[in-house]
Coordinates of N, CA and C and ligand atoms in Angstrom, one line a residue:
M218 N 7.6 -25.5 -40.9 CA 8.7 -25.9 -41.6 C 9.3 -27.2 -41.3
T219 N 9.6 -28.0 -42.3 CA 9.8 -29.5 -42.0 C 11.4 -29.7 -41.6
I220 N 11.5 -30.6 -40.7 CA 12.9 -30.9 -40.3 C 13.7 -31.4 -41.4
T221 N 14.9 -31.1 -41.6 CA 15.8 -31.7 -42.6 C 17.0 -32.2 -42.0
I222 N 17.3 -33.6 -42.2 CA 18.6 -34.2 -41.6 C 19.4 -34.6 -42.9
T223 N 20.8 -34.8 -42.6 CA 21.5 -35.3 -43.8 C 22.0 -36.8 -43.4
A224 N 22.3 -37.5 -44.5 CA 22.6 -38.9 -44.5 C 23.6 -38.9 -45.7
F225 N 24.3 -40.3 -45.6 CA 25.0 -40.6 -46.8 C 24.5 -40.8 -48.0
E226 N 24.9 -40.2 -49.1 CA 24.2 -40.4 -50.3 C 24.6 -42.0 -50.8
R227 N 25.6 -42.5 -50.3 CA 25.9 -44.0 -50.5 C 26.7 -44.5 -49.3
S228 N 25.8 -45.1 -48.6 CA 26.4 -45.6 -47.3 C 27.1 -46.6 -47.4
P229 N 28.4 -46.6 -46.7 CA 29.2 -47.9 -46.9 C 28.7 -49.0 -46.2
D230 N 27.7 -49.0 -45.5 CA 27.2 -50.1 -44.8 C 26.3 -50.8 -45.6
R231 N 26.2 -50.5 -46.9 CA 25.2 -51.0 -47.8 C 23.7 -51.3 -47.4
G232 N 23.3 -50.2 -46.7 CA 21.7 -50.3 -46.4 C 21.5 -51.0 -45.0
R233 N 22.6 -51.4 -44.2 CA 22.4 -52.1 -42.8 C 21.9 -51.2 -41.9
G234 N 21.9 -49.9 -42.1 CA 21.5 -49.0 -40.9 C 22.2 -48.8 -39.8
L235 N 23.6 -48.8 -40.3 CA 24.7 -48.6 -39.2 C 25.2 -47.3 -39.0
A236 N 24.9 -46.5 -40.2 CA 25.5 -45.0 -40.0 C 24.6 -44.3 -39.0
R237 N 25.0 -43.1 -38.5 CA 24.3 -42.5 -37.4 C 23.1 -41.7 -37.7
D238 N 22.8 -41.5 -39.0 CA 21.5 -40.9 -39.4 C 20.3 -41.9 -38.8
M239 N 20.7 -43.2 -38.8 CA 19.7 -44.1 -38.4 C 19.1 -43.9 -37.0
R240 N 19.8 -43.4 -36.0 CA 19.4 -43.2 -34.5 C 18.4 -41.9 -34.7
V241 N 18.8 -40.9 -35.8 CA 17.9 -39.7 -35.7 C 16.7 -40.0 -36.3
R242 N 16.8 -40.7 -37.4 CA 15.4 -41.4 -38.1 C 14.5 -41.9 -37.2
W243 N 15.2 -43.0 -36.4 CA 14.3 -43.7 -35.4 C 13.6 -42.7 -34.5
A244 N 14.5 -41.8 -33.9 CA 14.0 -40.9 -33.0 C 12.7 -40.1 -33.6
L245 N 12.9 -39.7 -34.7 CA 11.8 -38.9 -35.3 C 10.6 -39.8 -35.7
E246 N 10.9 -40.9 -36.0 CA 9.6 -42.0 -36.2 C 9.1 -42.1 -34.8
E247 N 9.7 -42.3 -33.9 CA 9.1 -42.6 -32.6 C 8.1 -41.6 -32.1
V248 N 8.6 -40.2 -32.4 CA 7.8 -39.2 -31.9 C 6.8 -38.7 -32.9
G249 N 6.8 -39.3 -34.0 CA 6.0 -38.9 -35.3 C 6.1 -37.6 -35.8
E250 N 7.3 -37.3 -35.9 CA 7.8 -36.0 -36.5 C 8.1 -36.2 -37.9
P251 N 7.6 -35.7 -38.9 CA 8.0 -35.8 -40.2 C 9.3 -35.3 -40.5
Y252 N 10.0 -35.8 -41.7 CA 11.3 -35.1 -41.8 C 11.9 -35.4 -43.2
E253 N 12.7 -34.6 -43.6 CA 13.3 -34.7 -45.0 C 14.7 -35.2 -44.9
V254 N 15.4 -35.7 -45.9 CA 16.6 -36.0 -46.0 C 17.3 -35.6 -47.0
R255 N 18.5 -34.7 -46.7 CA 19.5 -34.4 -47.8 C 20.6 -35.4 -47.8
L256 N 20.7 -36.0 -48.9 CA 21.9 -36.8 -49.2 C 23.1 -36.2 -49.5
V257 N 24.3 -36.5 -48.9 CA 25.5 -35.8 -49.2 C 26.4 -36.9 -49.5
S258 N 27.5 -36.5 -50.5 CA 28.5 -37.2 -50.9 C 29.6 -37.1 -49.8
F259 N 30.6 -38.0 -49.9 CA 31.7 -37.7 -49.0 C 32.4 -36.4 -49.4
K260 N 32.5 -36.3 -50.8 CA 33.2 -35.0 -51.1 C 32.4 -33.8 -50.8
A261 N 31.2 -33.7 -50.9 CA 30.1 -32.4 -50.4 C 30.3 -32.3 -48.7
M262 N 30.5 -33.5 -48.1 CA 30.7 -33.4 -46.6 C 31.8 -32.4 -46.3
K263 N 32.7 -32.2 -47.0 CA 34.1 -31.6 -46.6 C 34.0 -30.1 -47.1
E264 N 32.9 -29.9 -48.0 CA 32.7 -28.5 -48.6 C 32.2 -27.5 -47.8
P265 N 32.4 -26.2 -48.0 CA 32.0 -25.1 -47.2 C 30.5 -25.3 -46.7
A266 N 29.5 -25.4 -47.4 CA 28.2 -25.6 -47.1 C 27.8 -26.5 -46.1
H267 N 28.5 -27.7 -46.3 CA 28.1 -28.6 -45.1 C 28.8 -28.4 -44.0
L268 N 30.1 -27.8 -44.0 CA 31.0 -27.5 -43.0 C 30.3 -26.5 -42.1
T269 N 29.7 -25.6 -42.6 CA 28.8 -24.5 -41.6 C 27.8 -25.2 -40.9
L270 N 27.4 -26.4 -41.3 CA 26.4 -27.1 -40.4 C 27.2 -28.1 -39.5
H271 N 28.2 -28.7 -40.2 CA 29.0 -29.7 -39.2 C 30.5 -29.3 -39.2
P272 N 31.1 -29.1 -38.1 CA 32.5 -28.7 -38.1 C 33.5 -29.6 -38.6
F273 N 32.9 -31.0 -38.5 CA 33.8 -32.0 -38.8 C 33.5 -32.7 -40.2
G274 N 32.6 -32.3 -40.9 CA 32.3 -32.5 -42.1 C 31.8 -34.1 -42.1
Q275 N 30.8 -34.1 -41.1 CA 30.2 -35.4 -41.0 C 28.6 -35.5 -41.2
I276 N 28.0 -36.9 -41.3 CA 26.6 -36.7 -41.1 C 26.3 -37.6 -39.8
P277 N 25.2 -37.4 -39.0 CA 24.1 -36.6 -39.5 C 24.2 -35.0 -39.1
T278 N 23.5 -34.4 -39.8 CA 23.0 -33.0 -39.3 C 21.6 -32.8 -39.0
Y279 N 21.0 -31.8 -38.4 CA 19.6 -31.7 -38.2 C 19.4 -30.2 -38.5
E280 N 18.5 -29.9 -39.2 CA 18.0 -28.4 -39.3 C 16.4 -28.3 -39.2
D281 N 16.1 -27.4 -38.3 CA 14.6 -27.1 -38.2 C 14.5 -25.5 -37.9
G282 N 14.1 -24.8 -39.1 CA 13.9 -23.5 -38.9 C 15.3 -22.8 -38.7
D283 N 15.4 -21.9 -37.7 CA 16.7 -21.5 -37.5 C 17.8 -22.1 -36.7
L284 N 17.4 -23.5 -36.4 CA 18.3 -24.1 -35.4 C 19.0 -25.3 -36.3
A285 N 20.3 -25.3 -36.2 CA 21.1 -26.3 -37.0 C 21.8 -27.1 -35.9
L286 N 21.9 -28.4 -35.8 CA 22.5 -29.1 -34.9 C 23.3 -30.3 -35.7
F287 N 24.4 -30.6 -34.9 CA 25.2 -31.8 -35.3 C 25.4 -32.8 -34.0
E288 N 26.1 -33.9 -34.2 CA 26.0 -34.8 -33.2 C 24.9 -35.6 -32.9
S289 N 24.8 -36.9 -33.3 CA 23.7 -37.6 -33.4 C 23.1 -37.7 -31.8
G290 N 23.9 -37.7 -30.6 CA 23.4 -37.7 -29.3 C 22.6 -36.4 -29.0
A291 N 23.2 -35.3 -29.5 CA 22.5 -34.1 -29.2 C 21.3 -34.0 -29.9
I292 N 21.2 -34.5 -31.1 CA 20.0 -34.4 -32.0 C 18.9 -35.1 -31.4
V293 N 19.3 -36.5 -31.0 CA 18.2 -37.3 -30.3 C 17.8 -36.5 -29.1
F294 N 18.7 -36.1 -28.3 CA 18.3 -35.5 -27.0 C 17.3 -34.4 -27.4
H295 N 17.7 -33.5 -28.3 CA 16.9 -32.2 -28.5 C 15.4 -32.7 -29.1
I296 N 15.4 -34.0 -30.0 CA 13.9 -34.4 -30.4 C 13.3 -35.1 -29.2
A297 N 13.9 -35.7 -28.1 CA 13.4 -36.3 -26.9 C 12.8 -35.3 -26.0
E298 N 13.6 -34.2 -25.9 CA 13.2 -33.1 -25.1 C 11.9 -32.3 -25.4
R299 N 11.7 -32.4 -26.9 CA 10.6 -31.5 -27.3 C 9.4 -32.3 -27.7
H300 N 9.4 -33.7 -27.5 CA 8.3 -34.5 -27.8 C 8.0 -35.4 -26.8
A301 N 6.8 -35.8 -26.5 CA 6.6 -36.9 -25.6 C 7.0 -38.3 -26.2
G302 N 7.4 -39.1 -25.4 CA 7.6 -40.7 -25.8 C 9.1 -41.0 -25.6
L303 N 10.0 -40.2 -25.6 CA 11.4 -40.7 -25.4 C 12.2 -40.5 -24.2
L304 N 11.5 -39.6 -23.3 CA 12.0 -39.4 -22.0 C 10.9 -39.3 -21.1
P305 N 11.1 -39.9 -19.9 CA 10.0 -39.8 -18.8 C 9.7 -38.7 -18.2
A306 N 8.5 -38.4 -17.9 CA 8.2 -37.1 -17.3 C 8.7 -36.8 -15.7
D307 N 8.8 -37.9 -15.0 CA 9.3 -37.8 -13.8 C 10.8 -37.3 -13.8
A308 N 11.2 -36.4 -13.0 CA 12.5 -35.7 -13.0 C 13.9 -36.6 -12.9
N309 N 13.5 -37.7 -11.9 CA 14.6 -38.7 -11.6 C 14.6 -39.7 -12.6
A310 N 13.7 -40.2 -13.1 CA 13.7 -41.0 -14.2 C 14.2 -40.6 -15.4
R311 N 13.8 -39.3 -15.8 CA 14.4 -38.7 -17.0 C 15.9 -38.5 -16.8
A312 N 16.4 -38.2 -15.7 CA 17.9 -37.9 -15.5 C 18.5 -39.4 -15.8
R313 N 17.9 -40.4 -15.4 CA 18.4 -41.8 -15.4 C 18.4 -42.1 -16.9
A314 N 17.4 -41.7 -17.7 CA 17.4 -42.0 -19.0 C 18.5 -41.4 -19.8
V315 N 18.7 -40.2 -19.3 CA 19.8 -39.3 -19.9 C 21.1 -39.9 -19.6
A316 N 21.1 -40.5 -18.4 CA 22.4 -41.2 -18.2 C 22.7 -42.3 -19.0
W317 N 21.6 -43.1 -19.5 CA 21.8 -44.2 -20.4 C 22.1 -43.7 -21.8
M318 N 21.7 -42.6 -22.1 CA 22.1 -41.9 -23.3 C 23.6 -41.7 -23.3
F319 N 24.2 -41.2 -22.3 CA 25.6 -41.0 -22.3 C 26.4 -42.4 -22.0
A320 N 25.7 -43.2 -21.4 CA 26.5 -44.5 -21.2 C 26.5 -45.2 -22.7
A321 N 25.5 -44.9 -23.6 CA 25.6 -45.8 -24.8 C 26.8 -45.1 -25.6
L322 N 26.8 -43.6 -25.6 CA 27.7 -43.0 -26.5 C 29.1 -43.0 -26.0
N323 N 29.2 -42.8 -24.8 CA 30.5 -42.7 -24.0 C 31.2 -43.8 -23.6
T324 N 30.4 -44.8 -23.1 CA 31.0 -45.8 -22.4 C 30.8 -47.1 -23.1
V325 N 29.8 -47.4 -24.0 CA 29.8 -48.6 -24.7 C 30.2 -48.5 -26.2
E326 N 29.9 -47.3 -26.8 CA 30.0 -47.2 -28.4 C 31.6 -47.2 -28.6
P327 N 32.4 -46.5 -27.8 CA 33.8 -46.4 -28.3 C 34.5 -47.7 -28.6
S328 N 34.6 -48.7 -27.8 CA 35.4 -49.7 -28.2 C 34.8 -50.6 -29.3
I329 N 33.2 -50.4 -29.5 CA 32.6 -51.2 -30.5 C 33.0 -50.5 -31.9
F330 N 33.0 -49.2 -31.8 CA 33.3 -48.4 -33.1 C 34.8 -48.7 -33.4
E331 N 35.5 -48.6 -32.4 CA 37.0 -48.8 -32.7 C 37.2 -50.2 -33.2
R332 N 36.6 -51.1 -32.9 CA 36.9 -52.6 -33.3 C 36.4 -52.6 -34.8
S333 N 35.0 -51.8 -35.2 CA 34.7 -52.1 -36.6 C 35.7 -51.2 -37.4
L334 N 36.3 -50.0 -37.0 CA 37.2 -49.5 -37.8 C 38.4 -50.4 -37.8
A335 N 39.1 -50.8 -36.8 CA 40.2 -51.8 -36.8 C 40.0 -52.8 -37.9
T336 N 38.7 -53.6 -38.1 CA 38.7 -54.4 -39.0 C 38.8 -53.9 -40.5
I337 N 38.5 -52.7 -40.6 CA 38.5 -52.1 -42.0 C 39.7 -51.6 -42.3
L338 N 40.5 -50.8 -41.3 CA 41.6 -50.1 -41.6 C 43.0 -50.8 -41.1
E339 N 42.9 -51.6 -40.1 CA 44.1 -52.0 -39.6 C 44.5 -53.6 -39.8
R340 N 43.6 -54.3 -40.5 CA 43.7 -55.5 -40.9 C 45.1 -56.1 -41.2
D341 N 45.8 -55.2 -41.9 CA 47.2 -55.7 -42.6 C 48.3 -55.4 -41.6
E342 N 48.0 -54.9 -40.2 CA 49.2 -54.3 -39.7 C 49.6 -55.6 -38.8
P343 N 50.9 -55.7 -38.4 CA 51.4 -56.8 -37.7 C 50.8 -57.0 -36.3
W344 N 50.6 -55.7 -35.7 CA 49.8 -55.9 -34.4 C 48.3 -56.2 -34.4
Y345 N 47.7 -56.4 -35.6 CA 46.2 -56.3 -35.7 C 45.5 -57.3 -34.7
E346 N 46.0 -58.6 -34.7 CA 45.4 -59.5 -33.7 C 45.5 -59.2 -32.3
Q347 N 46.5 -58.7 -31.9 CA 46.7 -58.4 -30.6 C 45.7 -57.0 -30.1
R348 N 45.6 -56.2 -31.1 CA 44.6 -55.0 -31.0 C 43.3 -55.4 -30.9
L349 N 42.8 -56.4 -31.8 CA 41.6 -56.9 -31.8 C 41.1 -57.5 -30.6
R350 N 42.1 -58.4 -30.1 CA 42.0 -59.0 -28.7 C 41.5 -58.1 -27.8
R351 N 42.5 -57.0 -27.5 CA 42.2 -56.0 -26.6 C 40.9 -55.3 -26.6
L352 N 40.6 -54.9 -27.9 CA 39.4 -54.1 -28.1 C 38.1 -55.2 -27.7
E353 N 38.3 -56.4 -28.2 CA 37.1 -57.2 -27.8 C 37.1 -57.6 -26.3
D354 N 38.3 -57.4 -25.6 CA 38.2 -57.6 -24.1 C 37.5 -56.6 -23.5
S355 N 37.7 -55.4 -24.1 CA 37.2 -54.1 -23.5 C 35.5 -54.2 -23.7
I356 N 35.3 -54.6 -25.1 CA 33.8 -54.6 -25.5 C 33.1 -55.5 -24.4
R357 N 33.8 -56.8 -24.2 CA 33.0 -57.7 -23.4 C 32.8 -57.3 -22.0
K358 N 33.9 -56.6 -21.5 CA 33.6 -55.9 -20.3 C 32.3 -55.0 -20.1
R359 N 32.1 -54.2 -21.1 CA 31.0 -53.3 -21.4 C 29.7 -54.2 -21.5
L360 N 29.8 -55.3 -22.3 CA 28.5 -55.9 -22.6 C 28.2 -56.7 -21.4
G361 N 29.2 -57.3 -20.6 CA 28.9 -57.9 -19.3 C 28.1 -57.2 -18.4
G362 N 28.7 -55.8 -18.1 CA 28.1 -54.8 -17.1 C 26.6 -54.5 -17.5
L363 N 26.5 -54.4 -18.8 CA 25.1 -54.1 -19.5 C 24.2 -55.1 -19.5
S364 N 24.6 -56.3 -19.6 CA 23.9 -57.4 -19.6 C 23.3 -57.9 -18.2
A365 N 24.3 -57.5 -17.2 CA 24.0 -57.9 -15.8 C 22.8 -57.0 -15.3
R366 N 23.0 -55.7 -15.8 CA 22.2 -54.6 -15.4 C 20.7 -54.9 -15.9
L367 N 20.8 -55.1 -17.3 CA 19.4 -55.3 -17.8 C 18.7 -56.6 -17.4
G368 N 19.4 -57.6 -17.1 CA 18.8 -58.9 -16.5 C 17.5 -59.3 -17.5
D369 N 16.5 -59.7 -17.0 CA 15.4 -60.1 -17.9 C 14.3 -59.0 -18.1
A370 N 14.9 -57.8 -17.9 CA 13.9 -56.6 -18.2 C 13.9 -56.3 -19.7
D371 N 12.7 -55.7 -20.1 CA 12.6 -55.4 -21.4 C 13.5 -54.2 -21.9
W372 N 13.6 -53.2 -21.2 CA 14.4 -52.0 -21.3 C 15.1 -51.7 -20.2
L373 N 16.2 -50.7 -20.3 CA 17.2 -50.4 -19.3 C 16.7 -49.9 -18.0
D374 N 15.6 -48.9 -18.2 CA 15.0 -48.4 -16.8 C 13.6 -48.1 -17.2
G375 N 12.7 -49.1 -16.9 CA 11.3 -48.9 -17.1 C 10.8 -48.8 -18.6
A376 N 10.1 -47.9 -18.9 CA 9.5 -47.9 -20.3 C 10.7 -47.5 -21.1
F377 N 10.6 -47.7 -22.6 CA 11.4 -47.6 -23.5 C 11.9 -46.1 -23.5
S378 N 13.1 -45.7 -23.9 CA 13.5 -44.3 -23.6 C 14.5 -44.0 -24.8
A379 N 15.0 -42.8 -24.7 CA 16.1 -42.4 -25.9 C 17.1 -43.1 -25.4
G380 N 17.4 -43.4 -24.1 CA 18.6 -44.3 -23.7 C 18.5 -45.5 -24.4
D381 N 17.5 -46.3 -24.4 CA 17.5 -47.6 -25.1 C 17.7 -47.5 -26.5
L382 N 17.0 -46.4 -27.1 CA 17.1 -46.1 -28.5 C 18.7 -46.1 -29.1
L383 N 19.3 -45.2 -28.3 CA 20.7 -45.2 -28.7 C 21.5 -46.3 -28.3
M384 N 21.3 -46.9 -27.2 CA 22.0 -48.2 -26.9 C 21.9 -49.4 -27.9
V385 N 20.5 -49.4 -28.5 CA 20.2 -50.5 -29.5 C 21.0 -50.2 -30.6
T386 N 21.1 -48.8 -31.2 CA 21.9 -48.7 -32.3 C 23.3 -48.7 -32.1
V387 N 23.7 -48.6 -30.9 CA 25.3 -48.9 -30.7 C 25.4 -50.5 -30.6
L388 N 24.7 -51.2 -30.0 CA 24.8 -52.7 -29.9 C 24.8 -53.5 -31.3
R389 N 23.8 -52.8 -32.2 CA 23.7 -53.3 -33.5 C 25.2 -53.6 -34.1
R390 N 26.1 -52.6 -33.8 CA 27.4 -52.7 -34.5 C 28.2 -53.8 -33.9
A391 N 27.8 -54.5 -32.9 CA 28.5 -55.7 -32.2 C 27.8 -57.0 -32.8
Q392 N 26.7 -56.8 -33.5 CA 26.2 -58.0 -33.9 C 27.1 -58.7 -35.1
G393 N 27.0 -60.0 -35.1 CA 27.7 -60.8 -36.0 C 29.0 -61.0 -36.0
A394 N 29.6 -60.5 -34.8 CA 31.0 -60.5 -34.6 C 31.4 -61.5 -33.4
G395 N 30.4 -62.3 -33.0 CA 30.7 -63.3 -31.9 C 30.7 -62.5 -30.6
L396 N 30.3 -61.4 -30.5 CA 30.2 -60.8 -29.3 C 28.8 -60.5 -28.7
L397 N 28.1 -59.8 -29.3 CA 26.6 -59.7 -28.7 C 25.9 -61.0 -28.5
E398 N 26.3 -62.0 -29.3 CA 25.8 -63.4 -29.5 C 26.0 -64.1 -28.1
D399 N 27.0 -63.8 -27.3 CA 27.4 -64.3 -26.1 C 26.5 -63.9 -25.0
Y400 N 25.7 -62.7 -25.3 CA 24.7 -62.2 -24.3 C 23.4 -62.3 -24.6
P401 N 22.7 -63.4 -24.4 CA 21.5 -63.7 -25.1 C 20.4 -62.5 -24.7
N402 N 20.4 -62.1 -23.5 CA 19.5 -61.1 -23.0 C 19.8 -59.7 -23.8
L403 N 21.1 -59.3 -24.3 CA 21.3 -58.4 -25.1 C 20.9 -58.4 -26.5
A404 N 21.2 -59.5 -27.0 CA 20.7 -59.9 -28.3 C 19.2 -59.9 -28.4
A405 N 18.4 -60.3 -27.3 CA 16.9 -60.0 -27.2 C 16.5 -58.6 -27.1
Y406 N 17.4 -58.0 -26.4 CA 17.0 -56.5 -26.3 C 17.1 -55.7 -27.6
V407 N 18.1 -56.1 -28.4 CA 18.2 -55.5 -29.6 C 17.2 -56.0 -30.5
A408 N 16.9 -57.0 -30.6 CA 15.7 -57.6 -31.5 C 14.5 -56.9 -31.0
R409 N 14.2 -56.6 -29.7 CA 13.0 -55.9 -29.3 C 12.9 -54.5 -29.9
G410 N 14.1 -53.8 -29.8 CA 14.2 -52.4 -30.4 C 13.9 -52.5 -31.8
E411 N 14.7 -53.4 -32.5 CA 14.4 -53.5 -34.0 C 12.9 -54.0 -34.5
A412 N 12.2 -54.5 -33.5 CA 10.9 -54.9 -33.7 C 9.8 -53.7 -33.7
R413 N 10.4 -52.6 -33.1 CA 9.4 -51.5 -32.9 C 9.0 -51.0 -34.4
P414 N 7.7 -50.5 -34.5 CA 7.3 -50.1 -35.7 C 8.1 -48.9 -36.2
A415 N 8.4 -48.0 -35.3 CA 9.1 -46.7 -35.7 C 10.7 -47.1 -36.1
Y416 N 11.2 -48.2 -35.6 CA 12.5 -48.6 -35.9 C 12.5 -49.1 -37.4
K417 N 11.3 -49.9 -37.6 CA 11.2 -50.5 -39.0 C 11.0 -49.5 -40.1
R418 N 10.2 -48.5 -39.6 CA 10.1 -47.4 -40.8 C 11.4 -46.6 -41.0
A419 N 12.0 -46.3 -39.9 CA 13.4 -45.7 -40.1 C 14.3 -46.3 -40.9
F420 N 14.4 -47.9 -40.6 CA 15.5 -48.9 -41.4 C 15.0 -48.8 -42.8
A421 N 13.7 -48.9 -43.0 CA 13.2 -49.1 -44.4 C 13.6 -47.8 -45.3
A422 N 13.3 -46.6 -44.5 CA 13.8 -45.4 -45.2 C 15.3 -45.3 -45.7
Q423 N 16.2 -45.7 -44.8 CA 17.5 -45.7 -45.2 C 17.8 -46.8 -46.0
L424 N 17.3 -47.8 -46.0 CA 17.5 -48.9 -47.0 C 17.0 -48.5 -48.5
A425 N 16.0 -47.7 -48.4 CA 15.5 -47.3 -49.6 C 16.5 -46.3 -50.5
V426 N 17.3 -45.6 -49.7 CA 18.5 -44.8 -50.2 C 19.4 -45.6 -50.9
F427 N 19.7 -46.6 -50.2 CA 20.9 -47.5 -50.7 C 20.3 -48.3 -52.0
T428 N 19.1 -48.8 -51.9 CA 18.6 -49.5 -53.2 C 18.6 -48.6 -54.3
A429 N 18.1 -47.6 -54.0 CA 17.9 -46.6 -55.4 C 19.3 -46.2 -55.7
A430 N 20.3 -45.9 -55.1 CA 21.6 -45.5 -55.5 C 22.4 -46.7 -56.1
S431 N 22.2 -48.0 -55.7 CA 22.7 -49.1 -56.3 C 22.0 -49.7 -57.4
G432 N 20.8 -49.1 -57.7 CA 19.9 -49.6 -58.7 C 19.5 -51.2 -58.5
D433 N 19.6 -51.8 -57.2 CA 19.1 -53.0 -56.9 C 17.7 -53.3 -56.9
Ligands
GTB668 N1 29.9 -38.3 -32.9 C1 29.3 -37.9 -34.4 C2 27.9 -38.3 -34.1 O1 27.3 -39.1 -33.4 O2 26.9 -37.7 -34.9 C3 30.0 -38.9 -35.2 C4 29.3 -38.8 -36.6 C5 30.1 -39.9 -37.6 O3 31.0 -40.5 -37.3 N2 29.5 -39.7 -38.9 C6 30.0 -40.7 -39.8 C7 30.6 -39.9 -41.0 O4 29.9 -38.6 -41.5 C8 29.0 -41.4 -40.3 S1 28.3 -42.5 -39.0 N3 31.8 -40.3 -41.7 C9 32.2 -39.5 -42.7 C10 33.5 -38.7 -42.4 O5 34.0 -38.8 -41.3 O6 34.1 -38.3 -43.4 C11 29.8 -43.6 -38.9 C12 29.6 -44.8 -39.7 C13 30.2 -44.9 -41.0 C14 30.0 -46.0 -41.8 C15 29.4 -47.1 -41.1 N4 29.3 -48.3 -41.8 O7 29.6 -48.4 -43.1 O8 28.8 -49.5 -41.2 C16 29.0 -47.2 -39.8 C17 28.9 -45.9 -39.1

């Protein structure tokens, strides 16, 4: 049975690979697992059929036989646990890689995500500039810590892992905002992730959806 994931029928990111199906596609490409994609509209996401898969009516979801999952982090973890290549075999190294997965989603992603939302939804508020400064201060705190820890290493803890995969997808949302660019080792880290063949295949697949939908 082929794995099926869901993704935006029309991603608001216009094919930049910023929606969270990208990390699931990338993980599946890294482990060489074929998958199908069911595209869903914003309307369909809130309808009963999709809500049985995702209680919050979002993408991505993951179905494999009688297993249905939501939450991109849980999906990537599931893929990483069942296939070689995304988590080290050594128990301590594996625990550290899992810690980096949580760090990406719990510690680094929130302020980056909030900032992007604020730039879309709160731009006209009188307190917008103040909020943006606050969010950017907290992003810089996280990027500073991450940059110091990464140093001149290629990946966060030894070989490339699911922790790096999630961290790179999270950091990509801070690109072009004058944030990531202040940390050359993090910018190079993201570029290393984006240069991986599995990343390129995943990116091309999600871009093809946008291109087909827009008739470009
Ligand atoms: N914690 C969940 C997970 O990690 O899976 C969050 C899932 C989530 O936020 N899904 C978003 C969604 O379905 C898409 S990824 N939103 C529709 C809704 O809530 O109704 C977030 C996202 C959306 C758009 C862009 N973009 O345009 O750049 C980037 C990321």
